[in-house]
Amino acid sequence: MYEGAVQNLIDELGRLPGVGPKSAQRIAFHLLAAETADVHRLVNALVAVKERVRFCAVCGNIAEETQCRICRDPRRDDTVICVVEEPKDVVAIERTREFRGRYHVLGGAISPIEGVGPDDLRVKELMARLSEGRVTEVILATDPNLEGEATATYLARLLKPMGLKVTRLASGLPVGGDLEYADEVTLGRAFEGRRALDF
Amino acid sequence: MYEGAVQNLIDELGRLPGVGPKSAQRIAFHLLAAETADVHRLVNALVAVKERVRFCAVCGNIAEETQCRICRDPRRDDTVICVVEEPKDVVAIERTREFRGRYHVLGGAISPIEGVGPDDLRVKELMARLSEGRVTEVILATDPNLEGEATATYLARLLKPMGLKVTRLASGLPVGGDLEYADEVTLGRAFEGRRALDF
């Protein structure tokens, strides 16, 4: 045990995800030895995030104004909505530069084990956006795991009566991967989703 | 890239030791979703550490007053000083409850590669303490690695003319360890330091 303030900081750091007691101690001693200005930059960044960042009123992405950068951008295609679980998924998709439509962030995925049902996600908000009638395609880009698939299936059923085009991101072999190391499910999906090569 | 405040926090967190870009992102989103009160506890802990914690004027350990808890404790044995590299080494030794003397924290170890020489460590302060004449034994408890051994050798030579008992922590097999997994150097040291068993 350290003296009050240091132990207190170690305890607080140890509460962060992925930071164990040893890492917390290491970070605390790093900060103890660091310039006061560096620590204040970190403190200010923490305070600013809680003060300035909120969730976009339209899509649920993180934003510093009422709407996020993407919802404010008039050049984006209003007819396609890509549904994702978390704001970090938006960043991942933006990085591909493949998608120019709008997003809808659910804030998670359906997970009976963790007690997350459709009402805990931003599904109602999605339905409200779709009822405006401008959207023609909904891309379900939830994670390709149990919860993400369940969420996609749930949404697909919900959206079917609306007569929209509902698509799901392709599952298959990762580019640059090795066929022999792919798990059976992924390889099975890759077969299922095989495409004709046109010459 | 995220919007300003979030990206800024990710950058600041990514500067901490052992926190990569992915962990920084994970922690940032955790804090974004956390209660404001939780984030403020972390902020206060950070501010308190920089405001309240300093180094003990006597031994160089971390302290919240002029002297650390151990230097202030009148029950500790003034005749033995245990020399360690860092404040966390003090905590590790205290945990054993084997040592009731005083400490001296060097603030590192001699490392020509990192440009750390004896003048960068609290060696002068150690000599000043020893010159008071009360100390009869100095235990060199620097790390059993290259830098720690070099520091111990340097100090042993420096202290020799003072006629003190200078000891070094034993190297050997870790308790609960497995002989076949010990490296040659450790096993060699264990042979060197073998003790007679008295019945």
mmCIF file of C-alpha atoms in Angstrom:
data_model
loop_
_atom_site.group_PDB
_atom_site.id
_atom_site.type_symbol
_atom_site.label_atom_id
_atom_site.label_comp_id
_atom_site.label_asym_id
_atom_site.label_seq_id
_atom_site.Cartn_x
_atom_site.Cartn_y
_atom_site.Cartn_z
ATOM 1 C CA MET A 1 0.000 0.000 0.000
ATOM 2 C CA TYR A 2 1.176 3.472 -0.850
ATOM 3 C CA GLU A 3 0.393 6.692 0.939
ATOM 4 C CA GLY A 4 -3.094 8.168 0.400
ATOM 5 C CA ALA A 5 -3.023 10.107 -2.872
ATOM 6 C CA VAL A 6 -0.871 7.627 -4.808
ATOM 7 C CA GLN A 7 -2.895 4.602 -3.685
ATOM 8 C CA ASN A 8 -6.068 6.482 -4.510
ATOM 9 C CA LEU A 9 -4.855 7.176 -8.050
ATOM 10 C CA ILE A 10 -3.788 3.532 -8.478
ATOM 11 C CA ASP A 11 -7.275 2.445 -7.370
ATOM 12 C CA GLU A 12 -8.993 4.832 -9.775
ATOM 13 C CA LEU A 13 -6.779 3.823 -12.703
ATOM 14 C CA GLY A 14 -7.343 0.152 -11.872
ATOM 15 C CA ARG A 15 -11.060 0.652 -12.468
ATOM 16 C CA LEU A 16 -10.475 1.444 -16.153
ATOM 17 C CA PRO A 17 -11.088 -1.395 -18.618
ATOM 18 C CA GLY A 18 -7.966 -3.388 -19.445
ATOM 19 C CA VAL A 19 -5.896 -1.753 -16.693
ATOM 20 C CA GLY A 20 -4.841 -4.257 -14.013
ATOM 21 C CA PRO A 21 -3.234 -3.416 -10.660
ATOM 22 C CA LYS A 22 0.311 -3.634 -12.079
ATOM 23 C CA SER A 23 -0.476 -1.364 -15.043
ATOM 24 C CA ALA A 24 -2.283 1.046 -12.737
ATOM 25 C CA GLN A 25 0.806 1.242 -10.526
ATOM 26 C CA ARG A 26 3.038 1.753 -13.545
ATOM 27 C CA ILE A 27 0.832 4.531 -14.929
ATOM 28 C CA ALA A 28 0.569 6.198 -11.505
ATOM 29 C CA PHE A 29 4.357 6.318 -11.114
ATOM 30 C CA HIS A 30 4.715 7.553 -14.669
ATOM 31 C CA LEU A 31 2.322 10.410 -13.896
ATOM 32 C CA LEU A 32 4.068 11.110 -10.603
ATOM 33 C CA ALA A 33 7.333 11.619 -12.459
ATOM 34 C CA ALA A 34 5.717 13.416 -15.426
ATOM 35 C CA GLU A 35 5.618 17.168 -15.935
ATOM 36 C CA THR A 36 2.665 18.807 -14.217
ATOM 37 C CA ALA A 37 1.695 20.271 -17.616
ATOM 38 C CA ASP A 38 1.385 16.770 -19.113
ATOM 39 C CA VAL A 39 -0.886 15.620 -16.307
ATOM 40 C CA HIS A 40 -2.980 18.744 -16.708
ATOM 41 C CA ARG A 41 -3.393 18.057 -20.414
ATOM 42 C CA LEU A 42 -4.774 14.620 -19.513
ATOM 43 C CA VAL A 43 -7.028 16.110 -16.828
ATOM 44 C CA ASN A 44 -8.333 18.729 -19.259
ATOM 45 C CA ALA A 45 -8.983 16.089 -21.916
ATOM 46 C CA LEU A 46 -11.011 14.077 -19.391
ATOM 47 C CA VAL A 47 -13.023 17.085 -18.271
ATOM 48 C CA ALA A 48 -13.600 18.245 -21.866
ATOM 49 C CA VAL A 49 -14.927 14.863 -22.940
ATOM 50 C CA LYS A 50 -17.526 14.836 -20.194
ATOM 51 C CA GLU A 51 -18.466 18.464 -20.776
ATOM 52 C CA ARG A 52 -18.484 18.716 -24.540
ATOM 53 C CA VAL A 53 -19.242 15.286 -25.960
ATOM 54 C CA ARG A 54 -22.816 14.109 -26.314
ATOM 55 C CA PHE A 55 -24.679 11.809 -28.650
ATOM 56 C CA CYS A 56 -25.970 12.977 -32.031
ATOM 57 C CA ALA A 57 -29.714 13.652 -31.868
ATOM 58 C CA VAL A 58 -30.199 12.013 -35.281
ATOM 59 C CA CYS A 59 -27.933 8.972 -35.479
ATOM 60 C CA GLY A 60 -26.615 8.410 -31.940
ATOM 61 C CA ASN A 61 -22.971 8.803 -32.932
ATOM 62 C CA ILE A 62 -20.726 10.880 -30.673
ATOM 63 C CA ALA A 63 -20.986 14.594 -31.407
ATOM 64 C CA GLU A 64 -19.895 17.931 -30.017
ATOM 65 C CA GLU A 65 -22.955 19.730 -31.382
ATOM 66 C CA THR A 66 -26.604 18.672 -31.591
ATOM 67 C CA GLN A 67 -25.765 16.628 -34.673
ATOM 68 C CA CYS A 68 -22.572 14.762 -35.487
ATOM 69 C CA ARG A 69 -20.212 15.653 -38.324
ATOM 70 C CA ILE A 70 -21.692 13.036 -40.646
ATOM 71 C CA CYS A 71 -25.334 13.993 -40.069
ATOM 72 C CA ARG A 72 -24.432 17.653 -40.669
ATOM 73 C CA ASP A 73 -22.657 16.878 -43.962
ATOM 74 C CA PRO A 74 -25.044 17.738 -46.862
ATOM 75 C CA ARG A 75 -22.971 15.707 -49.338
ATOM 76 C CA ARG A 76 -23.859 12.364 -47.738
ATOM 77 C CA ASP A 77 -26.446 10.131 -49.400
ATOM 78 C CA ASP A 78 -29.769 10.323 -47.526
ATOM 79 C CA THR A 79 -31.183 7.195 -49.160
ATOM 80 C CA VAL A 80 -28.896 4.668 -47.445
ATOM 81 C CA ILE A 81 -28.571 4.090 -43.696
ATOM 82 C CA CYS A 82 -25.874 1.873 -42.263
ATOM 83 C CA VAL A 83 -26.866 0.477 -38.846
ATOM 84 C CA VAL A 84 -23.966 -0.177 -36.451
ATOM 85 C CA GLU A 85 -23.631 -1.064 -32.782
ATOM 86 C CA GLU A 86 -21.167 1.534 -31.498
ATOM 87 C CA PRO A 87 -19.624 4.883 -32.479
ATOM 88 C CA LYS A 88 -16.282 3.121 -33.003
ATOM 89 C CA ASP A 89 -17.898 1.063 -35.774
ATOM 90 C CA VAL A 90 -18.701 4.322 -37.582
ATOM 91 C CA VAL A 91 -15.023 5.237 -37.457
ATOM 92 C CA ALA A 92 -14.022 1.788 -38.753
ATOM 93 C CA ILE A 93 -16.415 2.041 -41.717
ATOM 94 C CA GLU A 94 -15.458 5.652 -42.467
ATOM 95 C CA ARG A 95 -11.859 4.509 -42.705
ATOM 96 C CA THR A 96 -12.760 2.262 -45.671
ATOM 97 C CA ARG A 97 -14.052 5.278 -47.680
ATOM 98 C CA GLU A 98 -16.540 2.848 -49.265
ATOM 99 C CA PHE A 99 -19.712 4.257 -47.775
ATOM 100 C CA ARG A 100 -21.185 7.705 -48.423
ATOM 101 C CA GLY A 101 -24.600 7.281 -46.802
ATOM 102 C CA ARG A 102 -25.791 8.006 -43.276
ATOM 103 C CA TYR A 103 -25.352 6.000 -40.081
ATOM 104 C CA HIS A 104 -27.519 4.858 -37.242
ATOM 105 C CA VAL A 105 -25.792 3.850 -34.006
ATOM 106 C CA LEU A 106 -27.831 1.414 -31.913
ATOM 107 C CA GLY A 107 -25.709 1.769 -28.784
ATOM 108 C CA GLY A 108 -25.145 -1.975 -28.450
ATOM 109 C CA ALA A 109 -26.610 -5.282 -29.586
ATOM 110 C CA ILE A 110 -29.398 -7.522 -28.356
ATOM 111 C CA SER A 111 -27.968 -9.766 -25.646
ATOM 112 C CA PRO A 112 -30.345 -11.729 -23.403
ATOM 113 C CA ILE A 113 -27.404 -12.748 -21.182
ATOM 114 C CA GLU A 114 -26.541 -9.130 -20.424
ATOM 115 C CA GLY A 115 -30.220 -8.215 -20.284
ATOM 116 C CA VAL A 116 -30.083 -5.947 -23.353
ATOM 117 C CA GLY A 117 -33.306 -6.051 -25.359
ATOM 118 C CA PRO A 118 -34.470 -4.044 -28.404
ATOM 119 C CA ASP A 119 -35.934 -1.381 -26.115
ATOM 120 C CA ASP A 120 -32.469 -0.646 -24.715
ATOM 121 C CA LEU A 121 -31.176 0.107 -28.214
ATOM 122 C CA ARG A 122 -31.992 3.049 -30.462
ATOM 123 C CA VAL A 123 -34.436 0.992 -32.547
ATOM 124 C CA LYS A 124 -37.421 3.336 -32.122
ATOM 125 C CA GLU A 125 -35.270 6.216 -33.376
ATOM 126 C CA LEU A 126 -34.307 4.132 -36.418
ATOM 127 C CA MET A 127 -37.947 3.388 -37.219
ATOM 128 C CA ALA A 128 -38.779 7.095 -36.914
ATOM 129 C CA ARG A 129 -36.012 7.993 -39.369
ATOM 130 C CA LEU A 130 -37.164 5.336 -41.838
ATOM 131 C CA SER A 131 -40.792 6.465 -41.621
ATOM 132 C CA GLU A 132 -39.746 9.771 -43.192
ATOM 133 C CA GLY A 133 -39.666 7.812 -46.456
ATOM 134 C CA ARG A 134 -36.382 9.002 -47.971
ATOM 135 C CA VAL A 135 -34.384 5.862 -47.180
ATOM 136 C CA THR A 136 -34.353 3.041 -49.748
ATOM 137 C CA GLU A 137 -31.663 0.745 -48.315
ATOM 138 C CA VAL A 138 -30.711 -0.249 -44.784
ATOM 139 C CA ILE A 139 -27.323 -1.929 -44.380
ATOM 140 C CA LEU A 140 -27.136 -3.994 -41.197
ATOM 141 C CA ALA A 141 -23.513 -3.692 -40.097
ATOM 142 C CA THR A 142 -23.740 -5.114 -36.584
ATOM 143 C CA ASP A 143 -20.831 -7.316 -35.471
ATOM 144 C CA PRO A 144 -20.652 -10.797 -37.050
ATOM 145 C CA ASN A 145 -20.999 -12.493 -33.643
ATOM 146 C CA LEU A 146 -23.925 -14.022 -31.767
ATOM 147 C CA GLU A 147 -25.353 -10.741 -30.452
ATOM 148 C CA GLY A 148 -24.752 -8.849 -33.690
ATOM 149 C CA GLU A 149 -26.394 -11.567 -35.793
ATOM 150 C CA ALA A 150 -29.373 -11.702 -33.442
ATOM 151 C CA THR A 151 -29.746 -7.937 -33.695
ATOM 152 C CA ALA A 152 -29.502 -8.031 -37.493
ATOM 153 C CA THR A 153 -32.110 -10.795 -37.703
ATOM 154 C CA TYR A 154 -34.424 -8.890 -35.372
ATOM 155 C CA LEU A 155 -34.098 -5.685 -37.393
ATOM 156 C CA ALA A 156 -34.466 -7.484 -40.739
ATOM 157 C CA ARG A 157 -37.811 -8.930 -39.599
ATOM 158 C CA LEU A 158 -38.913 -5.570 -38.257
ATOM 159 C CA LEU A 159 -38.029 -3.762 -41.489
ATOM 160 C CA LYS A 160 -39.417 -6.348 -43.922
ATOM 161 C CA PRO A 161 -42.997 -4.942 -44.009
ATOM 162 C CA MET A 162 -41.626 -1.499 -44.920
ATOM 163 C CA GLY A 163 -40.585 -2.712 -48.371
ATOM 164 C CA LEU A 164 -37.011 -1.459 -48.041
ATOM 165 C CA LYS A 165 -33.904 -3.116 -49.380
ATOM 166 C CA VAL A 166 -32.266 -4.628 -46.276
ATOM 167 C CA THR A 167 -28.700 -5.883 -46.655
ATOM 168 C CA ARG A 168 -26.076 -7.392 -44.355
ATOM 169 C CA LEU A 169 -22.307 -7.000 -44.629
ATOM 170 C CA ALA A 170 -20.677 -10.010 -46.302
ATOM 171 C CA SER A 171 -19.055 -12.643 -44.124
ATOM 172 C CA GLY A 172 -16.093 -14.501 -45.577
ATOM 173 C CA LEU A 173 -12.345 -14.872 -45.549
ATOM 174 C CA PRO A 174 -10.450 -11.812 -44.353
ATOM 175 C CA VAL A 175 -8.350 -10.262 -47.113
ATOM 176 C CA GLY A 176 -4.707 -11.221 -46.682
ATOM 177 C CA GLY A 177 -5.772 -14.187 -44.537
ATOM 178 C CA ASP A 178 -4.879 -17.814 -44.910
ATOM 179 C CA LEU A 179 -7.556 -20.308 -45.950
ATOM 180 C CA GLU A 180 -6.239 -23.082 -43.720
ATOM 181 C CA TYR A 181 -6.466 -20.893 -40.613
ATOM 182 C CA ALA A 182 -10.074 -19.823 -41.206
ATOM 183 C CA ASP A 183 -12.588 -21.330 -38.772
ATOM 184 C CA GLU A 184 -15.325 -23.599 -40.173
ATOM 185 C CA VAL A 185 -18.114 -21.062 -39.762
ATOM 186 C CA THR A 186 -16.238 -18.335 -41.628
ATOM 187 C CA LEU A 187 -15.159 -20.746 -44.365
ATOM 188 C CA GLY A 188 -18.749 -22.021 -44.618
ATOM 189 C CA ARG A 189 -19.986 -18.447 -44.995
ATOM 190 C CA ALA A 190 -17.353 -17.794 -47.643
ATOM 191 C CA PHE A 191 -18.698 -20.764 -49.655
ATOM 192 C CA GLU A 192 -22.277 -19.660 -49.194
ATOM 193 C CA GLY A 193 -21.459 -16.149 -50.356
ATOM 194 C CA ARG A 194 -19.232 -17.150 -53.293
ATOM 195 C CA ARG A 195 -19.472 -14.868 -56.297
ATOM 196 C CA ALA A 196 -19.263 -15.524 -60.017
ATOM 197 C CA LEU A 197 -16.116 -14.097 -61.580
ATOM 198 C CA ASP A 198 -16.927 -12.148 -64.727
ATOM 199 C CA PHE A 199 -14.339 -11.890 -67.460
ATOM 200 C CA MET B 1 -10.486 9.863 -36.344
ATOM 201 C CA TYR B 2 -13.085 10.977 -33.851
ATOM 202 C CA GLU B 3 -14.371 14.464 -33.216
ATOM 203 C CA GLY B 4 -12.092 16.839 -31.284
ATOM 204 C CA ALA B 5 -12.525 16.083 -27.581
ATOM 205 C CA VAL B 6 -12.737 12.299 -27.919
ATOM 206 C CA GLN B 7 -9.715 12.072 -30.212
ATOM 207 C CA ASN B 8 -7.834 14.373 -27.874
ATOM 208 C CA LEU B 9 -8.571 12.108 -24.902
ATOM 209 C CA ILE B 10 -7.551 9.022 -26.909
ATOM 210 C CA ASP B 11 -4.265 10.749 -27.786
ATOM 211 C CA GLU B 12 -3.582 11.701 -24.169
ATOM 212 C CA LEU B 13 -4.412 8.220 -22.861
ATOM 213 C CA GLY B 14 -2.237 6.685 -25.586
ATOM 214 C CA ARG B 15 0.761 8.524 -24.140
ATOM 215 C CA LEU B 16 0.548 6.551 -20.878
ATOM 216 C CA PRO B 17 2.938 3.611 -20.499
ATOM 217 C CA GLY B 18 1.454 0.297 -21.601
ATOM 218 C CA VAL B 19 -1.618 1.901 -23.174
ATOM 219 C CA GLY B 20 -1.734 1.366 -26.941
ATOM 220 C CA PRO B 21 -4.124 3.066 -29.390
ATOM 221 C CA LYS B 22 -6.754 0.305 -29.051
ATOM 222 C CA SER B 23 -6.689 0.384 -25.236
ATOM 223 C CA ALA B 24 -6.802 4.178 -25.297
ATOM 224 C CA GLN B 25 -9.910 4.056 -27.488
ATOM 225 C CA ARG B 26 -11.510 1.472 -25.219
ATOM 226 C CA ILE B 27 -10.798 3.522 -22.088
ATOM 227 C CA ALA B 28 -12.036 6.722 -23.749
ATOM 228 C CA PHE B 29 -15.358 5.119 -24.683
ATOM 229 C CA HIS B 30 -15.639 3.625 -21.224
ATOM 230 C CA LEU B 31 -15.203 7.092 -19.708
ATOM 231 C CA LEU B 32 -17.628 8.596 -22.206
ATOM 232 C CA ALA B 33 -20.297 6.174 -21.036
ATOM 233 C CA ALA B 34 -19.297 6.367 -17.345
ATOM 234 C CA GLU B 35 -21.019 8.475 -14.720
ATOM 235 C CA THR B 36 -19.667 12.016 -14.564
ATOM 236 C CA ALA B 37 -18.972 11.429 -10.847
ATOM 237 C CA ASP B 38 -16.668 8.490 -11.677
ATOM 238 C CA VAL B 39 -14.687 10.565 -14.147
ATOM 239 C CA HIS B 40 -14.424 13.361 -11.608
ATOM 240 C CA ARG B 41 -13.042 10.951 -9.015
ATOM 241 C CA LEU B 42 -10.315 10.016 -11.507
ATOM 242 C CA VAL B 43 -9.658 13.672 -12.326
ATOM 243 C CA ASN B 44 -9.427 14.553 -8.631
ATOM 244 C CA ALA B 45 -7.060 11.651 -7.979
ATOM 245 C CA LEU B 46 -4.798 12.898 -10.784
ATOM 246 C CA VAL B 47 -4.824 16.466 -9.528
ATOM 247 C CA ALA B 48 -4.261 15.372 -5.906
ATOM 248 C CA VAL B 49 -1.237 13.282 -6.823
ATOM 249 C CA LYS B 50 0.460 16.197 -8.524
ATOM 250 C CA GLU B 51 -0.468 18.624 -5.754
ATOM 251 C CA ARG B 52 0.124 16.558 -2.652
ATOM 252 C CA VAL B 53 2.745 13.940 -3.425
ATOM 253 C CA ARG B 54 6.417 14.787 -3.205
ATOM 254 C CA PHE B 55 9.586 12.909 -2.419
ATOM 255 C CA CYS B 56 10.724 12.302 1.155
ATOM 256 C CA ALA B 57 13.515 14.708 2.097
ATOM 257 C CA VAL B 58 15.388 11.908 3.876
ATOM 258 C CA CYS B 59 15.031 8.732 1.828
ATOM 259 C CA GLY B 60 13.530 9.805 -1.515
ATOM 260 C CA ASN B 61 10.448 7.629 -1.143
ATOM 261 C CA ILE B 62 7.087 9.135 -2.075
ATOM 262 C CA ALA B 63 5.581 11.174 0.744
ATOM 263 C CA GLU B 64 2.734 13.547 1.442
ATOM 264 C CA GLU B 65 4.664 15.425 4.117
ATOM 265 C CA THR B 66 8.315 16.469 4.304
ATOM 266 C CA GLN B 67 9.207 12.945 5.367
ATOM 267 C CA CYS B 68 7.603 9.674 4.330
ATOM 268 C CA ARG B 69 5.699 7.381 6.671
ATOM 269 C CA ILE B 70 8.691 5.099 7.210
ATOM 270 C CA CYS B 71 11.183 7.881 7.967
ATOM 271 C CA ARG B 72 8.700 9.383 10.448
ATOM 272 C CA ASP B 73 8.204 6.057 12.257
ATOM 273 C CA PRO B 74 10.327 6.083 15.464
ATOM 274 C CA ARG B 75 10.050 2.298 15.838
ATOM 275 C CA ARG B 76 12.185 1.582 12.758
ATOM 276 C CA ASP B 77 15.795 0.492 13.192
ATOM 277 C CA ASP B 78 18.161 3.391 12.426
ATOM 278 C CA THR B 79 21.228 1.172 12.097
ATOM 279 C CA VAL B 80 20.232 -0.567 8.848
ATOM 280 C CA ILE B 81 19.554 1.120 5.505
ATOM 281 C CA CYS B 82 18.100 -0.788 2.581
ATOM 282 C CA VAL B 83 19.007 0.839 -0.749
ATOM 283 C CA VAL B 84 16.434 0.383 -3.533
ATOM 284 C CA GLU B 85 15.914 1.812 -7.000
ATOM 285 C CA GLU B 86 12.287 2.970 -6.903
ATOM 286 C CA PRO B 87 9.498 3.727 -4.407
ATOM 287 C CA LYS B 88 7.647 0.630 -5.622
ATOM 288 C CA ASP B 89 10.557 -1.489 -4.398
ATOM 289 C CA VAL B 90 9.944 -0.104 -0.892
ATOM 290 C CA VAL B 91 6.348 -1.299 -1.100
ATOM 291 C CA ALA B 92 7.461 -4.746 -2.303
ATOM 292 C CA ILE B 93 9.918 -5.125 0.593
ATOM 293 C CA GLU B 94 7.438 -3.772 3.152
ATOM 294 C CA ARG B 95 5.011 -6.450 2.016
ATOM 295 C CA THR B 96 7.456 -9.163 3.177
ATOM 296 C CA ARG B 97 7.416 -7.785 6.766
ATOM 297 C CA GLU B 98 11.027 -9.010 7.011
ATOM 298 C CA PHE B 99 12.726 -5.639 7.239
ATOM 299 C CA ARG B 100 12.359 -3.120 10.057
ATOM 300 C CA GLY B 101 15.164 -0.697 9.138
ATOM 301 C CA ARG B 102 15.157 2.443 7.006
ATOM 302 C CA TYR B 103 15.190 2.830 3.227
ATOM 303 C CA HIS B 104 17.066 4.886 0.701
ATOM 304 C CA VAL B 105 15.503 5.286 -2.742
ATOM 305 C CA LEU B 106 18.060 6.000 -5.468
ATOM 306 C CA GLY B 107 15.506 7.006 -8.092
ATOM 307 C CA GLY B 108 16.828 4.551 -10.678
ATOM 308 C CA ALA B 109 19.929 2.533 -11.497
ATOM 309 C CA ILE B 110 23.187 3.246 -13.290
ATOM 310 C CA SER B 111 22.597 2.713 -17.008
ATOM 311 C CA PRO B 112 25.173 4.000 -19.490
ATOM 312 C CA ILE B 113 22.786 3.182 -22.378
ATOM 313 C CA GLU B 114 20.099 5.473 -20.983
ATOM 314 C CA GLY B 115 22.719 7.988 -19.896
ATOM 315 C CA VAL B 116 22.047 7.542 -16.168
ATOM 316 C CA GLY B 117 25.201 7.918 -14.081
ATOM 317 C CA PRO B 118 25.754 7.974 -10.289
ATOM 318 C CA ASP B 119 25.226 11.749 -10.255
ATOM 319 C CA ASP B 120 21.665 11.287 -11.525
ATOM 320 C CA LEU B 121 20.857 9.050 -8.564
ATOM 321 C CA ARG B 122 20.493 9.981 -4.901
ATOM 322 C CA VAL B 123 23.984 8.689 -4.056
ATOM 323 C CA LYS B 124 25.248 11.926 -2.478
ATOM 324 C CA GLU B 125 22.225 11.920 -0.161
ATOM 325 C CA LEU B 126 23.021 8.322 0.827
ATOM 326 C CA MET B 127 26.625 9.225 1.657
ATOM 327 C CA ALA B 128 25.412 12.162 3.757
ATOM 328 C CA ARG B 129 23.095 9.885 5.733
ATOM 329 C CA LEU B 130 25.857 7.333 6.289
ATOM 330 C CA SER B 131 28.315 10.000 7.431
ATOM 331 C CA GLU B 132 26.086 10.642 10.450
ATOM 332 C CA GLY B 133 27.581 7.422 11.818
ATOM 333 C CA ARG B 134 24.512 5.632 13.148
ATOM 334 C CA VAL B 135 24.243 3.107 10.316
ATOM 335 C CA THR B 136 26.097 -0.194 10.656
ATOM 336 C CA GLU B 137 24.706 -2.161 7.696
ATOM 337 C CA VAL B 138 23.741 -1.185 4.163
ATOM 338 C CA ILE B 139 21.628 -3.713 2.247
ATOM 339 C CA LEU B 140 21.906 -3.229 -1.507
ATOM 340 C CA ALA B 141 18.485 -4.226 -2.840
ATOM 341 C CA THR B 142 18.737 -2.929 -6.394
ATOM 342 C CA ASP B 143 17.165 -5.127 -9.095
ATOM 343 C CA PRO B 144 19.051 -8.347 -9.949
ATOM 344 C CA ASN B 145 19.556 -7.237 -13.565
ATOM 345 C CA LEU B 146 22.449 -5.624 -15.432
ATOM 346 C CA GLU B 147 21.767 -2.055 -14.264
ATOM 347 C CA GLY B 148 20.916 -3.064 -10.709
ATOM 348 C CA GLU B 149 24.053 -5.205 -10.380
ATOM 349 C CA ALA B 150 26.213 -2.402 -11.774
ATOM 350 C CA THR B 151 24.685 0.015 -9.275
ATOM 351 C CA ALA B 152 25.235 -2.413 -6.393
ATOM 352 C CA THR B 153 28.868 -2.967 -7.409
ATOM 353 C CA TYR B 154 29.433 0.779 -7.706
ATOM 354 C CA LEU B 155 27.929 1.442 -4.272
ATOM 355 C CA ALA B 156 29.770 -1.479 -2.647
ATOM 356 C CA ARG B 157 33.105 -0.043 -3.816
ATOM 357 C CA LEU B 158 32.115 3.426 -2.673
ATOM 358 C CA LEU B 159 31.065 2.217 0.782
ATOM 359 C CA LYS B 160 33.985 -0.147 1.393
ATOM 360 C CA PRO B 161 36.327 2.484 2.929
ATOM 361 C CA MET B 162 33.622 3.440 5.440
ATOM 362 C CA GLY B 163 33.988 0.106 7.244
ATOM 363 C CA LEU B 164 30.275 -0.698 7.103
ATOM 364 C CA LYS B 165 28.727 -4.100 6.626
ATOM 365 C CA VAL B 166 27.517 -4.050 3.011
ATOM 366 C CA THR B 167 25.195 -6.861 1.919
ATOM 367 C CA ARG B 168 23.302 -7.774 -1.239
ATOM 368 C CA LEU B 169 19.963 -9.587 -1.453
ATOM 369 C CA ALA B 170 20.398 -13.297 -2.221
ATOM 370 C CA SER B 171 19.939 -14.493 -5.783
ATOM 371 C CA GLY B 172 18.615 -18.001 -6.273
ATOM 372 C CA LEU B 173 15.632 -20.097 -7.175
ATOM 373 C CA PRO B 174 12.279 -18.416 -6.623
ATOM 374 C CA VAL B 175 10.244 -20.140 -3.911
ATOM 375 C CA GLY B 176 7.558 -22.326 -5.454
ATOM 376 C CA GLY B 177 9.526 -22.378 -8.713
ATOM 377 C CA ASP B 178 10.643 -25.333 -10.755
ATOM 378 C CA LEU B 179 14.350 -26.176 -10.938
ATOM 379 C CA GLU B 180 14.212 -27.274 -14.574
ATOM 380 C CA TYR B 181 12.736 -23.935 -15.674
ATOM 381 C CA ALA B 182 15.364 -21.803 -13.921
ATOM 382 C CA ASP B 183 17.786 -20.054 -16.277
ATOM 383 C CA GLU B 184 21.492 -20.945 -16.045
ATOM 384 C CA VAL B 185 22.512 -17.702 -14.376
ATOM 385 C CA THR B 186 19.916 -18.029 -11.617
ATOM 386 C CA LEU B 187 20.713 -21.703 -11.098
ATOM 387 C CA GLY B 188 24.435 -20.862 -11.027
ATOM 388 C CA ARG B 189 23.778 -18.212 -8.376
ATOM 389 C CA ALA B 190 21.720 -20.688 -6.379
ATOM 390 C CA PHE B 191 24.708 -23.073 -6.327
ATOM 391 C CA GLU B 192 27.108 -20.305 -5.405
ATOM 392 C CA GLY B 193 24.883 -19.191 -2.545
ATOM 393 C CA ARG B 194 24.037 -22.681 -1.236
ATOM 394 C CA ARG B 195 23.659 -22.914 2.518
ATOM 395 C CA ALA B 196 24.501 -25.629 5.015
ATOM 396 C CA LEU B 197 21.435 -27.247 6.517
ATOM 397 C CA ASP B 198 21.727 -27.489 10.280
ATOM 398 C CA PHE B 199 19.905 -30.269 12.092
#
